Coordinates of C-alpha atoms in Angstrom, one line a residue:
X1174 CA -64.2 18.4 20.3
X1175 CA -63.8 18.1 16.4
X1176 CA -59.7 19.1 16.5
X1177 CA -59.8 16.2 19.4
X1178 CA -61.5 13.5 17.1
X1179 CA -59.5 14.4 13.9
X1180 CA -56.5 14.0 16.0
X1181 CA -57.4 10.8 17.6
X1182 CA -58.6 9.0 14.0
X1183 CA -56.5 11.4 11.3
X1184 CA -52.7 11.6 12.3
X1185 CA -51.7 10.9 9.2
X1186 CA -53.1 11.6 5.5
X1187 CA -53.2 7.4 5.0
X1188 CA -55.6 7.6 8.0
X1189 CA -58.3 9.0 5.5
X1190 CA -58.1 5.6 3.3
X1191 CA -59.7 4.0 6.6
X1192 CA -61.6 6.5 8.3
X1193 CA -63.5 7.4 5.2
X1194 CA -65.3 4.4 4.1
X1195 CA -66.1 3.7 7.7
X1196 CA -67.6 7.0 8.4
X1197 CA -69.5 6.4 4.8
X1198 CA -70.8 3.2 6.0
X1199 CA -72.6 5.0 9.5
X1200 CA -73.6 7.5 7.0
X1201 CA -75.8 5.1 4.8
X1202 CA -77.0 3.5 8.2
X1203 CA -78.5 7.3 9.3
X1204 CA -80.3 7.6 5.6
X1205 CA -81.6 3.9 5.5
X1206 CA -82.7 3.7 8.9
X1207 CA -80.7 0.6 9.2
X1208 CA -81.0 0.6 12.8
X1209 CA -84.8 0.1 12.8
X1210 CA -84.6 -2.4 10.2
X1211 CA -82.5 -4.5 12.2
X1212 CA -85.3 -3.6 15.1
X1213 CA -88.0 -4.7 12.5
X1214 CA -86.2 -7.8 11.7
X1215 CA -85.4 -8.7 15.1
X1216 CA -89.2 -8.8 16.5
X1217 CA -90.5 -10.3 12.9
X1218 CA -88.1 -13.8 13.5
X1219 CA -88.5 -13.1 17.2
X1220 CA -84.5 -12.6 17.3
X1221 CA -84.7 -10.3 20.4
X1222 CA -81.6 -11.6 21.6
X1223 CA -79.9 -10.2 18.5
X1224 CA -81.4 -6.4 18.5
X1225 CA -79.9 -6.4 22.1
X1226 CA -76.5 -6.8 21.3
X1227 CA -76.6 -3.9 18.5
X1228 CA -75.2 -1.4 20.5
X1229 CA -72.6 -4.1 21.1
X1230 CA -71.9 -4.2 17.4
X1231 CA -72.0 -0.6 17.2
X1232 CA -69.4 0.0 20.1
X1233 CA -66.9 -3.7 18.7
X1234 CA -67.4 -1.7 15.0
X1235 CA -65.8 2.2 16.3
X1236 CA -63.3 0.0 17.8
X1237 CA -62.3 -1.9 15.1
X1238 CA -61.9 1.4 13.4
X1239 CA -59.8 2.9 15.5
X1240 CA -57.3 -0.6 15.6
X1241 CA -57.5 -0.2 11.9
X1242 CA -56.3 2.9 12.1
X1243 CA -53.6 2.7 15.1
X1244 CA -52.3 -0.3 12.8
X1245 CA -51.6 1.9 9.7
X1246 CA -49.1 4.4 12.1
X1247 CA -47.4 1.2 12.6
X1248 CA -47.2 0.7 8.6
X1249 CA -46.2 3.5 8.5
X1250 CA -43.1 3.6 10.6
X1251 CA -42.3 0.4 8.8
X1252 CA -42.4 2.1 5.6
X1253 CA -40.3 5.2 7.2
X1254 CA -37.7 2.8 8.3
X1255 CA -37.6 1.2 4.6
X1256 CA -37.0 4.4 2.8
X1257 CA -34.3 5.6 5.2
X1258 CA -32.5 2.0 4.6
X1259 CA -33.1 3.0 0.9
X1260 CA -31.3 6.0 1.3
X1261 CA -28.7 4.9 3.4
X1262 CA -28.1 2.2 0.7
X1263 CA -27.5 4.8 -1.9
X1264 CA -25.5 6.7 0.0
X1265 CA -23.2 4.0 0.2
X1266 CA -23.4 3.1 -3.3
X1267 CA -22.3 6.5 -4.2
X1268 CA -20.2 7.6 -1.2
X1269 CA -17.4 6.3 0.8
X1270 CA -18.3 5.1 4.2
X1271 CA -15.5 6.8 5.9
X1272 CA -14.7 10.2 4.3
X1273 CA -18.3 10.7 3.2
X1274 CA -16.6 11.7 0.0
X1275 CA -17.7 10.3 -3.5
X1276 CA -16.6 6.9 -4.7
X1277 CA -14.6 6.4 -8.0
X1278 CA -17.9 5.4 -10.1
X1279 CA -19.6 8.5 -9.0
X1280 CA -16.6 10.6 -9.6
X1281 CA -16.2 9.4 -13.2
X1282 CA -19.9 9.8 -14.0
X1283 CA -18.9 13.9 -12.6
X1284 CA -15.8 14.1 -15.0
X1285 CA -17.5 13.2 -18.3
X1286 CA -20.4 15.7 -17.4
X1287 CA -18.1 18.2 -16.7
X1288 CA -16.4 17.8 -19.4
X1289 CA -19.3 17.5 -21.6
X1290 CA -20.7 21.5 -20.6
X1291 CA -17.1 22.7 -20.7
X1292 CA -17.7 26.8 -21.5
X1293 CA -15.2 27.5 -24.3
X1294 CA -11.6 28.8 -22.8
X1295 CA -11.9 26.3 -19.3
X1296 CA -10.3 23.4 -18.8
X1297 CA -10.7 20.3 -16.1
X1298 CA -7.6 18.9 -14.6
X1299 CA -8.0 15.8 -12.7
X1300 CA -5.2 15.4 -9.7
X1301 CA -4.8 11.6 -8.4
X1302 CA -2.7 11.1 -5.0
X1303 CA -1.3 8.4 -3.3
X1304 CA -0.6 8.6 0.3
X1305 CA 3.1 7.8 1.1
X1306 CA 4.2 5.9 4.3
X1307 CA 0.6 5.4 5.2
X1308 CA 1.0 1.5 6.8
X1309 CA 3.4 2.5 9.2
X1310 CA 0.3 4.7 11.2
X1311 CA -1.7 1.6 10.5
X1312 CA 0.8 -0.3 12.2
X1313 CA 1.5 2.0 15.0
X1314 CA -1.6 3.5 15.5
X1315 CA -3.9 1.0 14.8
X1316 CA -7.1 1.1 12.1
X1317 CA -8.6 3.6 14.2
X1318 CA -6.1 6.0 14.0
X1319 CA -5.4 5.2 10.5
X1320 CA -9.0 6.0 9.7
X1321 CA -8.3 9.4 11.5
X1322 CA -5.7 10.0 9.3
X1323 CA -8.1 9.6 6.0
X1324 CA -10.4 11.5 7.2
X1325 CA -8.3 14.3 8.3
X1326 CA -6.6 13.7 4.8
X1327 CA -10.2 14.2 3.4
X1328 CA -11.2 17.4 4.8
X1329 CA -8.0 19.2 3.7
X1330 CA -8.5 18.2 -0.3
X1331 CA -12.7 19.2 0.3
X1332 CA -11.0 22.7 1.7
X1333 CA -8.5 22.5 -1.4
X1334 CA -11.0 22.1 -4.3
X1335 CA -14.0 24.7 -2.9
X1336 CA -17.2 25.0 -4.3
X1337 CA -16.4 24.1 -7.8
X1338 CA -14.3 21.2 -7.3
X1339 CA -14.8 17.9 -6.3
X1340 CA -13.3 15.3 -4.0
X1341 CA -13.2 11.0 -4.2
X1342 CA -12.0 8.7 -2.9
X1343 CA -11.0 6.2 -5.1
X1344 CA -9.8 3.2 -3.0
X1345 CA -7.5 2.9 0.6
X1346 CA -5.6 5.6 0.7
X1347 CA -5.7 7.2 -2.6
X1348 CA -8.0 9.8 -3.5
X1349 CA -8.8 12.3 -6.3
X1350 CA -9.9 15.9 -7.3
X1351 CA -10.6 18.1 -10.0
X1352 CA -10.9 21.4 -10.3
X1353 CA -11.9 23.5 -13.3
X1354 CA -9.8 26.9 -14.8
X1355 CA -9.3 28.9 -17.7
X1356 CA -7.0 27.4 -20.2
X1357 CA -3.7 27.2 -20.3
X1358 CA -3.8 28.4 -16.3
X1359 CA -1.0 27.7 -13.3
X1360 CA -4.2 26.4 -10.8
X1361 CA -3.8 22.6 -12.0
X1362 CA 0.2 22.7 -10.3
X1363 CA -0.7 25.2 -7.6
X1364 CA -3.3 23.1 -6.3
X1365 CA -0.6 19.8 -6.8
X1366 CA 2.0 21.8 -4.3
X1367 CA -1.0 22.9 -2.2
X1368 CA -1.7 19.2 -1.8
X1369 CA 1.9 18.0 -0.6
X1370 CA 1.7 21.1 1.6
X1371 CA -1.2 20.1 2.8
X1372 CA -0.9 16.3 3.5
X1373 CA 2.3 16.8 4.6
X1374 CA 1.2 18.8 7.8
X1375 CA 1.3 16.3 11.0
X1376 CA -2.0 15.2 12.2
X1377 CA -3.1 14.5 15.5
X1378 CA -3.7 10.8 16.8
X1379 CA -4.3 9.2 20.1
X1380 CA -1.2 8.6 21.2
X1381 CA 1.0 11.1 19.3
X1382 CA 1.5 13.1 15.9
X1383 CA 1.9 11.3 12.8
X1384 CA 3.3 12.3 9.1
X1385 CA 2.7 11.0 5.9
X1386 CA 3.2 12.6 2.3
X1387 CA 2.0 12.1 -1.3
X1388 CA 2.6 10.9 -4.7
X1389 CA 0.5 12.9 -7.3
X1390 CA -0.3 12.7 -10.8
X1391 CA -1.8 15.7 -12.9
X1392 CA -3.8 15.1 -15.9
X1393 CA -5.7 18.4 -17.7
X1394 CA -8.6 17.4 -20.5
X1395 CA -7.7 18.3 -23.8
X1396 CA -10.3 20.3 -25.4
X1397 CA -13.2 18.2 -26.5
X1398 CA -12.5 15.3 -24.8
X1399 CA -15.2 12.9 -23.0
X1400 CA -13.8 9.8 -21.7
X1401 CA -13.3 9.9 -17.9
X1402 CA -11.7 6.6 -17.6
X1403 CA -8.9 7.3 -19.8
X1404 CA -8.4 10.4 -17.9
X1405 CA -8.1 8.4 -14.6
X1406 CA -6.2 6.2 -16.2
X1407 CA -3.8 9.0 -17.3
X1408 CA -3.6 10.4 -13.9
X1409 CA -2.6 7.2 -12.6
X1410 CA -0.1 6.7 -14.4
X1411 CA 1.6 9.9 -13.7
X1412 CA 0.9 9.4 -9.7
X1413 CA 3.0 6.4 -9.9
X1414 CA 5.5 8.0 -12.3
X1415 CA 5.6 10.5 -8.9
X1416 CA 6.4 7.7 -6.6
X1417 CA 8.9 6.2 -8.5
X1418 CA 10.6 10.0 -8.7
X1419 CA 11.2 10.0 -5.0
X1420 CA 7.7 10.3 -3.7
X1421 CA 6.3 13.4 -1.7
X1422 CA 6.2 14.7 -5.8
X1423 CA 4.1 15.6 -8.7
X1424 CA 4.2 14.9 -11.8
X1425 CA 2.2 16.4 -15.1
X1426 CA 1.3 13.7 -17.6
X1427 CA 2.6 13.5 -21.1
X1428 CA 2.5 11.2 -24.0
X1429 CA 5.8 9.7 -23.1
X1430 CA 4.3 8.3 -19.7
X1431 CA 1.6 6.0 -21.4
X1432 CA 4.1 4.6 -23.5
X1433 CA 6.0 4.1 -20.3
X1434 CA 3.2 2.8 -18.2
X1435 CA 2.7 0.1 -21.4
X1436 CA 6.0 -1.6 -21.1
X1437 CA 6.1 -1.8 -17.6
X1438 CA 2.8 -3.7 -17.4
X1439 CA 4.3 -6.0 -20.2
X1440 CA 7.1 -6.3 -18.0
X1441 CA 4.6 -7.0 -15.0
X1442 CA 3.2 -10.0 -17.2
X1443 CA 6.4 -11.1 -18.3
X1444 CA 7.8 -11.7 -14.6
X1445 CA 4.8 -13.9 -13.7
X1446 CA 5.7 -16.5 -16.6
X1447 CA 9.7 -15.6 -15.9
X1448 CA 10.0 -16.7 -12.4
X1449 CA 7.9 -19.9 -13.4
X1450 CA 10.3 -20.6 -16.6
X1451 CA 13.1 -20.0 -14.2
X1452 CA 14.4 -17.2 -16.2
X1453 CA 15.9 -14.8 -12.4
X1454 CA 19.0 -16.4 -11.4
X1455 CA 21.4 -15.3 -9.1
X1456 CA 24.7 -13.0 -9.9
X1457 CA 27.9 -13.1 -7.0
X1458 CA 29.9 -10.5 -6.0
X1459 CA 32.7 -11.6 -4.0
X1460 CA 33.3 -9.8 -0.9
X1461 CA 37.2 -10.0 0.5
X1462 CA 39.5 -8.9 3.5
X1463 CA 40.8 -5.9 2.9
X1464 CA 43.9 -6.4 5.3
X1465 CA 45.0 -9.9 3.2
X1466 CA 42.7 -9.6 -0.2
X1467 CA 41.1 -13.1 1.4
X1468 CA 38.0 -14.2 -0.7
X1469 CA 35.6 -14.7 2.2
X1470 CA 32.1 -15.1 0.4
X1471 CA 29.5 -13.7 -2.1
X1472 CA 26.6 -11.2 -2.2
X1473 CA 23.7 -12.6 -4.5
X1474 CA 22.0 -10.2 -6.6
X1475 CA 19.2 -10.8 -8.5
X1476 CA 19.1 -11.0 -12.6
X1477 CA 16.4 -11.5 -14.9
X1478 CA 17.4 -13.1 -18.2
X1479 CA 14.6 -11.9 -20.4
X1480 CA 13.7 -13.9 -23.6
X1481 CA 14.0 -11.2 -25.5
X1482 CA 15.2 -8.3 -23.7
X1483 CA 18.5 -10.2 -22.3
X1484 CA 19.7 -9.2 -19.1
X1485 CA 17.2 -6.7 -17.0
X1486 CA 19.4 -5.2 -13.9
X1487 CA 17.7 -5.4 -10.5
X1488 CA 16.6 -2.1 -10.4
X1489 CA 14.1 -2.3 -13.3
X1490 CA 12.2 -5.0 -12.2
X1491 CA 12.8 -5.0 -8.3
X1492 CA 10.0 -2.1 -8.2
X1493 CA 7.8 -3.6 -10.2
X1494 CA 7.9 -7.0 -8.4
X1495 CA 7.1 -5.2 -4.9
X1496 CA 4.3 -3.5 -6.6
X1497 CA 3.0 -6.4 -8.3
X1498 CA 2.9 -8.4 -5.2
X1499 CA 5.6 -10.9 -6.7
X1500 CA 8.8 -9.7 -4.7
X1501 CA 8.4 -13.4 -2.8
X1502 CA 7.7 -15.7 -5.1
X1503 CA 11.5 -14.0 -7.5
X1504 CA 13.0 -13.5 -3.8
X1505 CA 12.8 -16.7 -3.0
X1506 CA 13.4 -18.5 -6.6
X1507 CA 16.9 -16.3 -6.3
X1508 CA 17.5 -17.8 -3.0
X1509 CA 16.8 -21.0 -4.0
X1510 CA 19.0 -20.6 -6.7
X1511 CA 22.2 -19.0 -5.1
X1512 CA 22.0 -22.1 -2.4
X1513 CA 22.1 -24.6 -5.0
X1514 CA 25.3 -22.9 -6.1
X1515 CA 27.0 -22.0 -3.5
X1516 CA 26.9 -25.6 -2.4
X1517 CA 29.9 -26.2 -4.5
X1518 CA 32.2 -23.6 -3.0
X1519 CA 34.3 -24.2 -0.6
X1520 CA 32.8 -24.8 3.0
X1521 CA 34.3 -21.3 4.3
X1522 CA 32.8 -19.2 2.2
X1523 CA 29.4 -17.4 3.1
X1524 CA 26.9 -16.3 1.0
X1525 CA 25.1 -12.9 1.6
X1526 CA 21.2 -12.1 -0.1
X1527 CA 19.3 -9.2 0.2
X1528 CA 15.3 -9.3 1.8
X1529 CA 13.5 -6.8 0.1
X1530 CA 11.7 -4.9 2.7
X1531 CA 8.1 -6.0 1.6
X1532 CA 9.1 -9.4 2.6
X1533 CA 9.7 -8.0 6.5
X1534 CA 5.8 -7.8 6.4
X1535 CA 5.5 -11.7 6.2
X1536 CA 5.6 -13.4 9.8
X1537 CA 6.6 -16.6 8.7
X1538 CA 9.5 -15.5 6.4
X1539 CA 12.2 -17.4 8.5
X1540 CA 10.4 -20.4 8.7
X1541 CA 10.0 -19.8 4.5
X1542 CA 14.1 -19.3 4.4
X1543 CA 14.7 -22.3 6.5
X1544 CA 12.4 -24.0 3.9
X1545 CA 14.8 -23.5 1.1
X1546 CA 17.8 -24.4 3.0
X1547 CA 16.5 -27.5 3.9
X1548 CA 15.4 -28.5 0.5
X1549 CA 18.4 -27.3 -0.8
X1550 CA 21.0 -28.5 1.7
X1551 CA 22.9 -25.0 2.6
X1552 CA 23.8 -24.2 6.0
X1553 CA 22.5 -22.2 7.9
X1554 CA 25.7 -20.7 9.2
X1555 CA 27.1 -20.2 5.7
X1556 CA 24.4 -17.8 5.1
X1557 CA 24.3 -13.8 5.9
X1558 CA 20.8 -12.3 5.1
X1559 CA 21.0 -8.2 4.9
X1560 CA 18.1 -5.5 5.8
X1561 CA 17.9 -2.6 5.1
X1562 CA 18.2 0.4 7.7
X1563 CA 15.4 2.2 6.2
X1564 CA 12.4 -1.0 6.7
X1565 CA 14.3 -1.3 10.4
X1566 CA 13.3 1.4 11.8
X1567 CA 9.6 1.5 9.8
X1568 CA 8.8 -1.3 12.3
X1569 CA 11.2 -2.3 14.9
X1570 CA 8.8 -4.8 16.8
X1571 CA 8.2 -6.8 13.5
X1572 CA 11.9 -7.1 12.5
X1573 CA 12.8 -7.9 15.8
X1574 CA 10.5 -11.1 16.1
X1575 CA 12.0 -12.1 12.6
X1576 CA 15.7 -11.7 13.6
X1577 CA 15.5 -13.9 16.7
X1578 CA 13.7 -16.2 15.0
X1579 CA 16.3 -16.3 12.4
X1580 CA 19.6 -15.6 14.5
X1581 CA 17.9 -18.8 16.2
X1582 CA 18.6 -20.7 13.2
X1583 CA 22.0 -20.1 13.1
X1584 CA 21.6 -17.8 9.9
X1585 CA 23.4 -14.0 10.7
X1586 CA 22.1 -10.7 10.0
X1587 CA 23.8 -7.8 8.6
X1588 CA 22.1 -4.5 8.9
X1589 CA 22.6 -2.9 5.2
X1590 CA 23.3 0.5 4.1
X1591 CA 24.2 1.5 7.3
X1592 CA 23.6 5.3 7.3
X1593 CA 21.2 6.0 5.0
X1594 CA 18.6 5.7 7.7
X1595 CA 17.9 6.7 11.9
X1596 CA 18.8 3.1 13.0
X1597 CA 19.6 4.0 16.8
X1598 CA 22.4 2.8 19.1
X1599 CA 19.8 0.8 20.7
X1600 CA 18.1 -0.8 18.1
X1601 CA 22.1 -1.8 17.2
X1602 CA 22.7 -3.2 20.9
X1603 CA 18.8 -4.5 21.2
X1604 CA 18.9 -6.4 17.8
X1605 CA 22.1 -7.7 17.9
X1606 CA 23.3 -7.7 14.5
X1607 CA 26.8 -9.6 13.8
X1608 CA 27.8 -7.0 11.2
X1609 CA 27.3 -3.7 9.7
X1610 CA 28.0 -2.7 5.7
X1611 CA 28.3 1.0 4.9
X1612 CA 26.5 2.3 1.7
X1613 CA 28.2 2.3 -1.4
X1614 CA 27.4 6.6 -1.6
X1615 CA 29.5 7.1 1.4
X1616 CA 31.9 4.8 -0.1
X1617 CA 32.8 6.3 -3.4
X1618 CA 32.3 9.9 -2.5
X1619 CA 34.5 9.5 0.7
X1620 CA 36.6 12.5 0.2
X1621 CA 33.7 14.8 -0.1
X1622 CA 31.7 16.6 2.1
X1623 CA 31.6 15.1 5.7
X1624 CA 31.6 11.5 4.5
X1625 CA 34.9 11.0 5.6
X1626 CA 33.8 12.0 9.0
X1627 CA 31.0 9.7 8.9
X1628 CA 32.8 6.8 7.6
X1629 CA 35.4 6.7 10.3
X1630 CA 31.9 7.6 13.0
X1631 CA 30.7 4.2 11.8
X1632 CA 33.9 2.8 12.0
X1633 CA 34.2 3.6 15.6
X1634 CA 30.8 2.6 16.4
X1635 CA 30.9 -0.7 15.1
X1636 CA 34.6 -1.4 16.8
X1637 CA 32.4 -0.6 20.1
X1638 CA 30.1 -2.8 19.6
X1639 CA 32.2 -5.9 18.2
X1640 CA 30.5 -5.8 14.9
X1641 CA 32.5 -6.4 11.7
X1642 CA 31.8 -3.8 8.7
X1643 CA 32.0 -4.6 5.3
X1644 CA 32.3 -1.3 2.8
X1645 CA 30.7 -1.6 -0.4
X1646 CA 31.3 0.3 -3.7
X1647 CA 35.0 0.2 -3.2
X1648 CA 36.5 1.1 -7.1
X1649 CA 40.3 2.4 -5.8
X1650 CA 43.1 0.8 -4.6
X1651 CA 43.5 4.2 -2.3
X1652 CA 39.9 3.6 -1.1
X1653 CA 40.3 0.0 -0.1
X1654 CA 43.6 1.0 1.6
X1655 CA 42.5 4.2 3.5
X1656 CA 38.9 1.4 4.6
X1657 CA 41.5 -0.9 5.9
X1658 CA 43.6 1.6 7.9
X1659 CA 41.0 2.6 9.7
X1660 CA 39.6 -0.5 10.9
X1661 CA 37.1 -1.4 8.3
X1662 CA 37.1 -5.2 7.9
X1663 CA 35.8 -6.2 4.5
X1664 CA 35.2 -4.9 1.0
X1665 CA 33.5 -5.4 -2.6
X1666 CA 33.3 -3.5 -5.8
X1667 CA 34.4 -3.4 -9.1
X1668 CA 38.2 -3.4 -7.7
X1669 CA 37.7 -6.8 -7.5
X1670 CA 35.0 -7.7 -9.4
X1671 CA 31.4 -6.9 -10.5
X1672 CA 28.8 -9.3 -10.1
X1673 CA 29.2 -12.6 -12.0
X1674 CA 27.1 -15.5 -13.2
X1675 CA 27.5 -19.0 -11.5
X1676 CA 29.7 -20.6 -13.0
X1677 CA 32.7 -17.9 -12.6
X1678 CA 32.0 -17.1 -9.1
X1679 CA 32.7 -21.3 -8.7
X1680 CA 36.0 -20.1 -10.7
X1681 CA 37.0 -17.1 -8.5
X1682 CA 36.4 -19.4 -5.4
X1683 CA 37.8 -22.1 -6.8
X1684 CA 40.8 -20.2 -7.8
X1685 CA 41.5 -18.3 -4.4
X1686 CA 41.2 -21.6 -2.5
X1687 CA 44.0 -23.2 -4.6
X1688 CA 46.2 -20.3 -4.7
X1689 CA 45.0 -19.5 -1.1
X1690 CA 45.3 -15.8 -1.2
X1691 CA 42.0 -13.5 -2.4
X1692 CA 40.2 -12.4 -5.2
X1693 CA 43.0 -9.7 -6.1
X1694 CA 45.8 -9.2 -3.4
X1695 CA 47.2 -6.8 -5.7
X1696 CA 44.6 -5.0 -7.1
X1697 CA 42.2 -5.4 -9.7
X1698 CA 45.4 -5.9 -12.1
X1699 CA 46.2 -9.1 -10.5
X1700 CA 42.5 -10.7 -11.0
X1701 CA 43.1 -12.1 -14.6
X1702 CA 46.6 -13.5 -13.8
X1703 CA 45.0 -15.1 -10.7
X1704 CA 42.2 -17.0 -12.4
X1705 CA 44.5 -18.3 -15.5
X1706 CA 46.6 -20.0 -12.7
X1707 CA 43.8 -22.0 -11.3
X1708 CA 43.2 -25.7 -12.6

């Protein structure tokens, strides 16, 4: 009976706040006598009425008590359910809601006190990785499988590092670890290749198997050292030093990097004000007939004319600008440009410009193109725009809505570096490209190896599907001879000229109309002689 009524009035230890000073009140009733006083009172004031409703009281009191107490079990699953949102909270403020791994905060709060109770003779190296062709899962598999992919990702780098490493990650699909070793030992670049290994191994997805790789950068703390961030920061840079190598790489950090990383963020910051001081303009590259030498257009490529650092070549800044997020703001102040200019050629001429492959990811990038030729007054037939092989086949449903919507227009599409990538016969046929240009590699090694064989493979291709080709690279007379004989259509490279600022592509054109021959129907010999004849 007494295990019954402890049960029944003391669940919980906060019970005893309640059922104490109520059982303390009944036992001062017992020792007073209270319930003949209240008898005594009653008959004295003739309150009868009263004295017969105290075993009411007595009865309303015990249940009062035991509402009191059945109230503080509901306090106290209130106050359950506020300390596991408390927890849950700081979980998230020190974990990643995905992997379950750290978060960058929490991870640099681990480095500098590690580093801090470093034993004499270890070391901490801190490994930062980027994943590489990581949106095309997102775009095929959706987030969900994306998500599948991190956390698959995430359980290979815990299995990695072991006990005495650590895991993070820092933000979308880069992550971090270190690891701690004797000095001066090979762990730091084992565990790097152990990473590529491991990332690189297909994983599993609804709906198929899907690959990525990594870029990683390796840092190891010099002895006495204590500041995390400029560790991260170190490793940083050498991830995207990695990515810039070739990707799927590692690279070890070294003084040289930082000064690296310096300029090209003072680059990054020049380009903002660059593009709006107009400083990238368009260079032109004329592109002939091989059979005649007939000038029939120009390739734009981009140029920065730097304040200070004169001209910058494309492929200096070109990277940066994709990274930076400003690859359409310069793409389309080049295009802008090379319209405006190559309104004063003559009407035959076409003009060919390159669309970086981040600017494929934007939907309304033909309505954007037909923008500037609007404004500028170009037509659309006049122009050629060239993709890549490589961002083709990345997402073939997302190029495909952009090339109707452009071949709608009127504008053509050539598919570039033809190749270099796994562009299929169908996507060829499907697409419906109106010409095909063969990557300058092929082009000036084509009498080594098998590119001869696979020059004349795209050569026949193309003749079976009707599409023109242009070749590009071409340096040799022999070269541009052997092209034509077998078929190929048109040509540019330094035999006939590099690229050249505005004014002297108007001259070239200029010229070849009023001679009415090409660029250099004799060679590159004859290119001076023909210009001097012009008016």
């Amino acid at each position: 009976m007494e295990g019954q009524l402890r049960r029944l009035f003391v669940r919980h230890r906060d019970h005893i706040l309640v059922v104490v000073p109520v059982l303390a009140m009944l036992l001062l009733g017992v020792i007073f006598n209270l319930s003949e006083r209240f008898h005594l009172f009653a008959e004295r004031h003739e309150a009868w009425q009263i004295d017969e409703f105290l075993p009411a009281f007595v009865v309303a009191g015990l249940l009062y008590m035991v509402l009191l107490v059945r109230r503080t079990r509901g306090l106290r699953v209130e106050l359950q359910r506020r300390r596991r949102a408390e927890s849950e909270a700081n979980q998230l403020a020190r974990h990643d809601s995905l992997t379950g791994l750290v978060n960058r905060r929490i991870f640099a709060d681990q480095i500098a006190a590690r580093m801090a109770r470093l034993a004499p003779g270890t070391e901490i190296s801190l490994l930062m990785l980027d994943l590489d062709r990581f949106k095309p899962v997102n775009d095929t598999y959706g987030h969900e499988g994306g998500d599948a992919m991190l956390v698959t990702i995430a359980r290979r780098l815990e299995h990695l590092a072991g006990a005495n490493g650590m895991v993070a990650r820092i933000g979308g699909d880069e992550f971090a670890c270190i690891v701690q070793h004797p000095a001066g030992s090979h762990l730091p670049v084992e565990t790097a290749e152990a990473i590529l290994a491991a990332v690189a191994k297909p994983v599993q997805l609804r709906g198929g198997l899907a690959e990525v790789s990594a870029s990683v950068g390796l840092v190891t703390s010099p002895p006495g050292a204590s500041d995390a961030e400029a560790m991260l920061r170190a490793a940083d840079f050498a991830m995207y030093r990695a990515k810039r190598s070739g990707r799927s790489n590692y690279c070890v950090f070294a003084a040289g990097i930082e000064a690296e990383m310096g300029e090209r963020a003072q680059l990054e910051l020049d380009m903002h004000a660059g593009i709006n001081r107009g400083e990238f303009v368009p260079y032109f590259q004329p592109i002939v007939e091989l059979a005649s030498g007939a000038l029939i257009g120009f390739e734009a490529l981009a140029r920065w004319n730097h304040p200070s650092r004169g001209l910058i070549a494309p492929d200096r800044f070109i990277p940066i600008a994709e990274e930076a997020g400003m690859i359409q703001d310069l793409g389309f102040a080049v295009l802008r440009g090379a319209c405006i200019e190559a309104r004063r050629w003559p009407q035959h001429l076409t003009l060919s410009v390159n669309i970086s492959p981040l600017q494929l990811n934007d939907p309304w990038l033909p309505q954007r193109i037909l923008q500037v030729l609007c404004s500028t007054g170009f037509a659309p037939a006049r122009l050629i725009v060239e993709i890549t092989e490589t961002r083709l086949v990345q997402d073939i449903d997302a190029a495909r809505v952009i090339l109707v919507s452009l071949r709608n227009a009127g504008i053509q599409i050539a598919l570039d570096d033809f190749g270099t990538g796994y562009a299929s016969l169908k996507h060829l046929r499907e697409l419906q490209f109106n010409r095909i240009k063969i990557d300058r590699e092929f082009i000036q090694d084509m009498h080594a190896g098998d590119n001869g064989q696979i020059i004349r493979a795209i050569l026949s291709l193309s003749e079976g599907l009707g599409l023109p080709v242009t070749a590009e690279g071409i340096e040799t007379d022999e070269s541009a001879a052997l092209l034509a004989s077998l078929g190929c259509q048109y040509g540019q490279g330094f035999l006939y000229s590099q690229a050249v600022e505005a004014e002297e592509a108007l001259h070239i054109a200029r010229a070849a109309h009023y001679l009415g021959h090409g660029v250099a129907p004799a060679g590159a010999a004859a290119f001076p002689e023909m210009l001097s004849a012009a008016p």
